Short mmCIF file of C-alpha atoms in Angstrom, two decimals:
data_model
loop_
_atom_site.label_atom_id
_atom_site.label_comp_id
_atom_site.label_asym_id
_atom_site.label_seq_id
_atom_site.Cartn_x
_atom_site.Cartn_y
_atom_site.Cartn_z
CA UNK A 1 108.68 120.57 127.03
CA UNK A 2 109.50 120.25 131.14
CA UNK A 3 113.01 118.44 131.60
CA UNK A 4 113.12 114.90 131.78
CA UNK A 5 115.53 113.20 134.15
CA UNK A 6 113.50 110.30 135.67
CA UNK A 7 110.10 108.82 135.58
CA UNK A 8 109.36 106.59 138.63
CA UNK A 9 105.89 105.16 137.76
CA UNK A 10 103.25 101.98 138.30
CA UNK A 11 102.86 100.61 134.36
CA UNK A 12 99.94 100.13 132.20
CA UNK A 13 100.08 96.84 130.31
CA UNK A 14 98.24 96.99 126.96
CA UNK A 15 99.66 93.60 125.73
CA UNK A 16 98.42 94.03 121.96
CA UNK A 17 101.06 93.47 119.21
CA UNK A 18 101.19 95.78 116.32
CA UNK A 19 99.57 98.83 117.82
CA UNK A 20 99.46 101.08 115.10
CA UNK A 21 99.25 105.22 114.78
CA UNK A 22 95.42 104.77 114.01
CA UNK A 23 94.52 102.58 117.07
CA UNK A 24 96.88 105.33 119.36
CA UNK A 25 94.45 108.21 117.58
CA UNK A 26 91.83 107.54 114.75
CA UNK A 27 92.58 109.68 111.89
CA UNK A 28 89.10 111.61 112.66
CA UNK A 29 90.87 113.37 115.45
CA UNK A 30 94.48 114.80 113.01
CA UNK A 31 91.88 117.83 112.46
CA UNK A 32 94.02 119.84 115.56
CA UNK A 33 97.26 121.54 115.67
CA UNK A 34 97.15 121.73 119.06
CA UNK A 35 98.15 118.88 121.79
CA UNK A 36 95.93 119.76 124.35
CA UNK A 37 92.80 117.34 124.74
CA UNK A 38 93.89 114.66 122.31
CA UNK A 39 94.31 112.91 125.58
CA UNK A 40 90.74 112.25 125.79
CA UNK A 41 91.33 110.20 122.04
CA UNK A 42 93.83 108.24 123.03
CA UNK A 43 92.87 104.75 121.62
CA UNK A 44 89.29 105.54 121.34
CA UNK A 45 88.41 103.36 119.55
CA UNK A 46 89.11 100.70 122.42
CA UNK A 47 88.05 103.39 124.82
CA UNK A 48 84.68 104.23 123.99
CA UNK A 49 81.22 102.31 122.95
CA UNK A 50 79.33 103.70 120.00
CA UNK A 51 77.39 106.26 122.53
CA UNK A 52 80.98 107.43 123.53
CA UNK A 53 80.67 105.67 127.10
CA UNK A 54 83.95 104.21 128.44
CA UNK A 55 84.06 100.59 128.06
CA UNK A 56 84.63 99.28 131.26
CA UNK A 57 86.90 96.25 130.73
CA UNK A 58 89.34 98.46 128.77
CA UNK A 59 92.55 99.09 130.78
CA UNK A 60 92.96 103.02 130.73
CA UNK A 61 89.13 102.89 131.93
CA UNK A 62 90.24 100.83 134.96
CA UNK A 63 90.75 102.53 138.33
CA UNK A 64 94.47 100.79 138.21
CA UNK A 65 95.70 103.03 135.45
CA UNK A 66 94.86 106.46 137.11
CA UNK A 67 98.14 107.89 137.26
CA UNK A 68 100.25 105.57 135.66
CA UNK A 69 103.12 107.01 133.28
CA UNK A 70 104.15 104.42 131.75
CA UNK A 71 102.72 102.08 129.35
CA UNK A 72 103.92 98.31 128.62
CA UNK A 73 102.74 97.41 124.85
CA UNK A 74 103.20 94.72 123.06
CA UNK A 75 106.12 93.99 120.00
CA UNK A 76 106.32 96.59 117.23
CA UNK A 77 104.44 99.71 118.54
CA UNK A 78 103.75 102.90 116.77
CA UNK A 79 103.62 101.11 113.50
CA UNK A 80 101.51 102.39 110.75
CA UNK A 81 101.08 105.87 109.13
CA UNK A 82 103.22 108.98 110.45
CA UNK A 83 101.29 111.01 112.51
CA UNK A 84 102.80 113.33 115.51
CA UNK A 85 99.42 113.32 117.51
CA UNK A 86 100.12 109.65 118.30
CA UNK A 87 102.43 111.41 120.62
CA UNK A 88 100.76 114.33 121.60
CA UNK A 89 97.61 111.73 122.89
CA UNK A 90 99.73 109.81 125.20
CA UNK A 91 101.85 112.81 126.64
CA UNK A 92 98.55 114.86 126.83
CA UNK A 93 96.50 111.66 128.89
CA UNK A 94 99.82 111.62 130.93
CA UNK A 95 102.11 108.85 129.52
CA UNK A 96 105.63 109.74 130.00
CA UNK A 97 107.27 106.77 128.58
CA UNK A 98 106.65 103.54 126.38
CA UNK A 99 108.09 100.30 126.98
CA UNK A 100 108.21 97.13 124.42
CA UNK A 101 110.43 95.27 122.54
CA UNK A 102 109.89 96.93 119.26
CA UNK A 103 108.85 100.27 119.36
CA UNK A 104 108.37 101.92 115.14
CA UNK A 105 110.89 104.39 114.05
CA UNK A 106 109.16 107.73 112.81
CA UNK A 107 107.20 106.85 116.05
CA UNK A 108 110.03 106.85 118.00
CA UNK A 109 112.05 109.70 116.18
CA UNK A 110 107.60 111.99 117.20
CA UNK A 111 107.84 110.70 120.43
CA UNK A 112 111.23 111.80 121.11
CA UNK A 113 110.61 115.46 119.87
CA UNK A 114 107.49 115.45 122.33
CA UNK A 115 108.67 114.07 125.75
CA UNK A 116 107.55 110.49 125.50
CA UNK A 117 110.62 108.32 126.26
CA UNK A 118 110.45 105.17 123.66
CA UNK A 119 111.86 102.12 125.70
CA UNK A 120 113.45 99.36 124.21
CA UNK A 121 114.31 96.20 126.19
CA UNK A 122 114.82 92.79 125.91
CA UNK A 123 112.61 89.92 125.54
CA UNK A 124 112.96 88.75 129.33
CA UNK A 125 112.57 91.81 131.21
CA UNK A 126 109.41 92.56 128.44
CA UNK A 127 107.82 89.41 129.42
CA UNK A 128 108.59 90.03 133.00
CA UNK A 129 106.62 93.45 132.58
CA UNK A 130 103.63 92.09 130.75
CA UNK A 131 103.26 89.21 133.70
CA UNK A 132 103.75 92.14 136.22
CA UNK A 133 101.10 95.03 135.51
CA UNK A 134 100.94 97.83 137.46
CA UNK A 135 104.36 97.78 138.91
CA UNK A 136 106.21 100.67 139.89
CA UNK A 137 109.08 101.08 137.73
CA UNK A 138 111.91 103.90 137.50
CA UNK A 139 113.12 105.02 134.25
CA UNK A 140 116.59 106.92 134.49
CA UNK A 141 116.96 109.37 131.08
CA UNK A 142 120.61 110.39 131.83
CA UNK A 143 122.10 106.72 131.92
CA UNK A 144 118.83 105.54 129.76
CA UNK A 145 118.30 102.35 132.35
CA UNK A 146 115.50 100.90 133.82
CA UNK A 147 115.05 99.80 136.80
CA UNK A 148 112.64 97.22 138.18
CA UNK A 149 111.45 96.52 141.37
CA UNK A 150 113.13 93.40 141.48
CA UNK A 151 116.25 95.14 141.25
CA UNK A 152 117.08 94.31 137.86
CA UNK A 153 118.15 97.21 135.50
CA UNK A 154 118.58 97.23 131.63
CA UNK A 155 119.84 99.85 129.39
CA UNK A 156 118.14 100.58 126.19
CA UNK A 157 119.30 102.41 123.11
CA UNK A 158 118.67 106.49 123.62
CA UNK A 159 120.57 108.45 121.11
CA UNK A 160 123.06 111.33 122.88
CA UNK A 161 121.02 113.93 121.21
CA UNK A 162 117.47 112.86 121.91
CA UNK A 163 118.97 112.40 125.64
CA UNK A 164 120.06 116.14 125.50
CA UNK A 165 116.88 117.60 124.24
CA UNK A 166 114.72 115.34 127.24
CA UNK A 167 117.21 116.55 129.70
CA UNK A 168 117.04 119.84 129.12
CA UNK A 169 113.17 120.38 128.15
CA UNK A 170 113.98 121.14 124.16
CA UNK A 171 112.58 120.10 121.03
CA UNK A 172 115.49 120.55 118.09
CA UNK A 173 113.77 124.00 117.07
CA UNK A 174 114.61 124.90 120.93
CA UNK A 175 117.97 124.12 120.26
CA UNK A 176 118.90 126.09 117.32
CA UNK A 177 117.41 129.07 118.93
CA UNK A 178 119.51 128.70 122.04
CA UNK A 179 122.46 128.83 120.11
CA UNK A 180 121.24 132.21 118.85
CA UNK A 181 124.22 134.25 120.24
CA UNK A 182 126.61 131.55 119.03
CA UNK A 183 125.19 132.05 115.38
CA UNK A 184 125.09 135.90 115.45
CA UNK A 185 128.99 135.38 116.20
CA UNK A 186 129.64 133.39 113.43
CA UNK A 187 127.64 135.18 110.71
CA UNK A 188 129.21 138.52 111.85
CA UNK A 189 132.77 137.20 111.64
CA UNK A 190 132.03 135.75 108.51
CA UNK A 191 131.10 138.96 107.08
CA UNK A 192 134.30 140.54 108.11
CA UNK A 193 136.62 138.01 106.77
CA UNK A 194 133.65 137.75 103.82
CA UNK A 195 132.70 141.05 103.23
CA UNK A 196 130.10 141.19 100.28
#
């Protein structure tokens, strides 16, 4: 994963409530280990027609969301089955962050462990987001604040750890191996004081 200090972004409203693992990426695509092209997947259900053309009044097929990194959804997101490619679609079509007012926990706990920042905030500033799409927003991972264009900042909830791994570009297998030296130490001075 790259470091994650800020995201400073225009926001992609997808209002929906309850958007669940299998609307983010239909099971038919969980045949892949791999991240790279489940961006094209992302909700393609809602994407695509039958022939696999874009549907035009569907939001990521509008000419507003090129580029955006950030995606507004609506109440409880990420529900539904466990699946880490939910993840993997929106940080491979270029979503660095999700913003709603509920946002699913083993969704949250993927996301995390992939470089997609889950954003809780309040009811106001959600409904202030959904009324405003497209707005450039900035998204501050060290004090975990956002910041709108207004002026207005909010906090949400970002547990230290998660914070450290996004800061410094690690999943938690990247952390156990950088403290590598650290565990050498210990296992050799516990042999000494331990010998078998």
């Amino acid at each position: 994963m790259e470091p994650l200090r800020t995201i400073e972004s225009r926001t992609v409203v997808l209002a929906t409530t309850n958007i669940d693992t299998d609307q983010i990426i239909p099971a038919r695509f969980l045949t892949t280990t791999t991240k790279e092209g489940l961006g094209k997947q992302l909700f393609a259900d809602w994407r695509y027609d039958a022939a696999g053309m874009p549907k035009p009044d569907f939001i990521l097929n509008q000419p507003a969301a090129a580029g955006c990194e950030i995606l507004v959804a609506g109440r409880n997101f990420g529900c539904g089955s466990s699946r880490e490619h939910a993840p993997w679609a929106l940080h491979d079509y270029g979503f660095r962050a999700v913003i709603s007012t509920q946002i699913a926990d083993i969704f949250r706990n993927n996301a995390l462990k992939n470089g997609v920042v889950p954003v809780v905030v309040d009811k106001d500033t959600h409904l202030w987001l959904l009324n405003n799409p497209g707005t450039l927003v900035r998204i501050d991972v060290e004090s975990s604040s956002l910041t709108l264009p207004t002026g207005a900042r909010t906090g949400f909830p970002l547990e230290p750890f998660a914070r450290y791994c996004l800061l410094n570009g690690i999943d938690e297998l990247g952390y156990i191996l950088k403290q590598a030296d650290t565990i050498s130490r210990f296992e050799q001075s516990h042999d000494q004081i331990y010998p078998a």
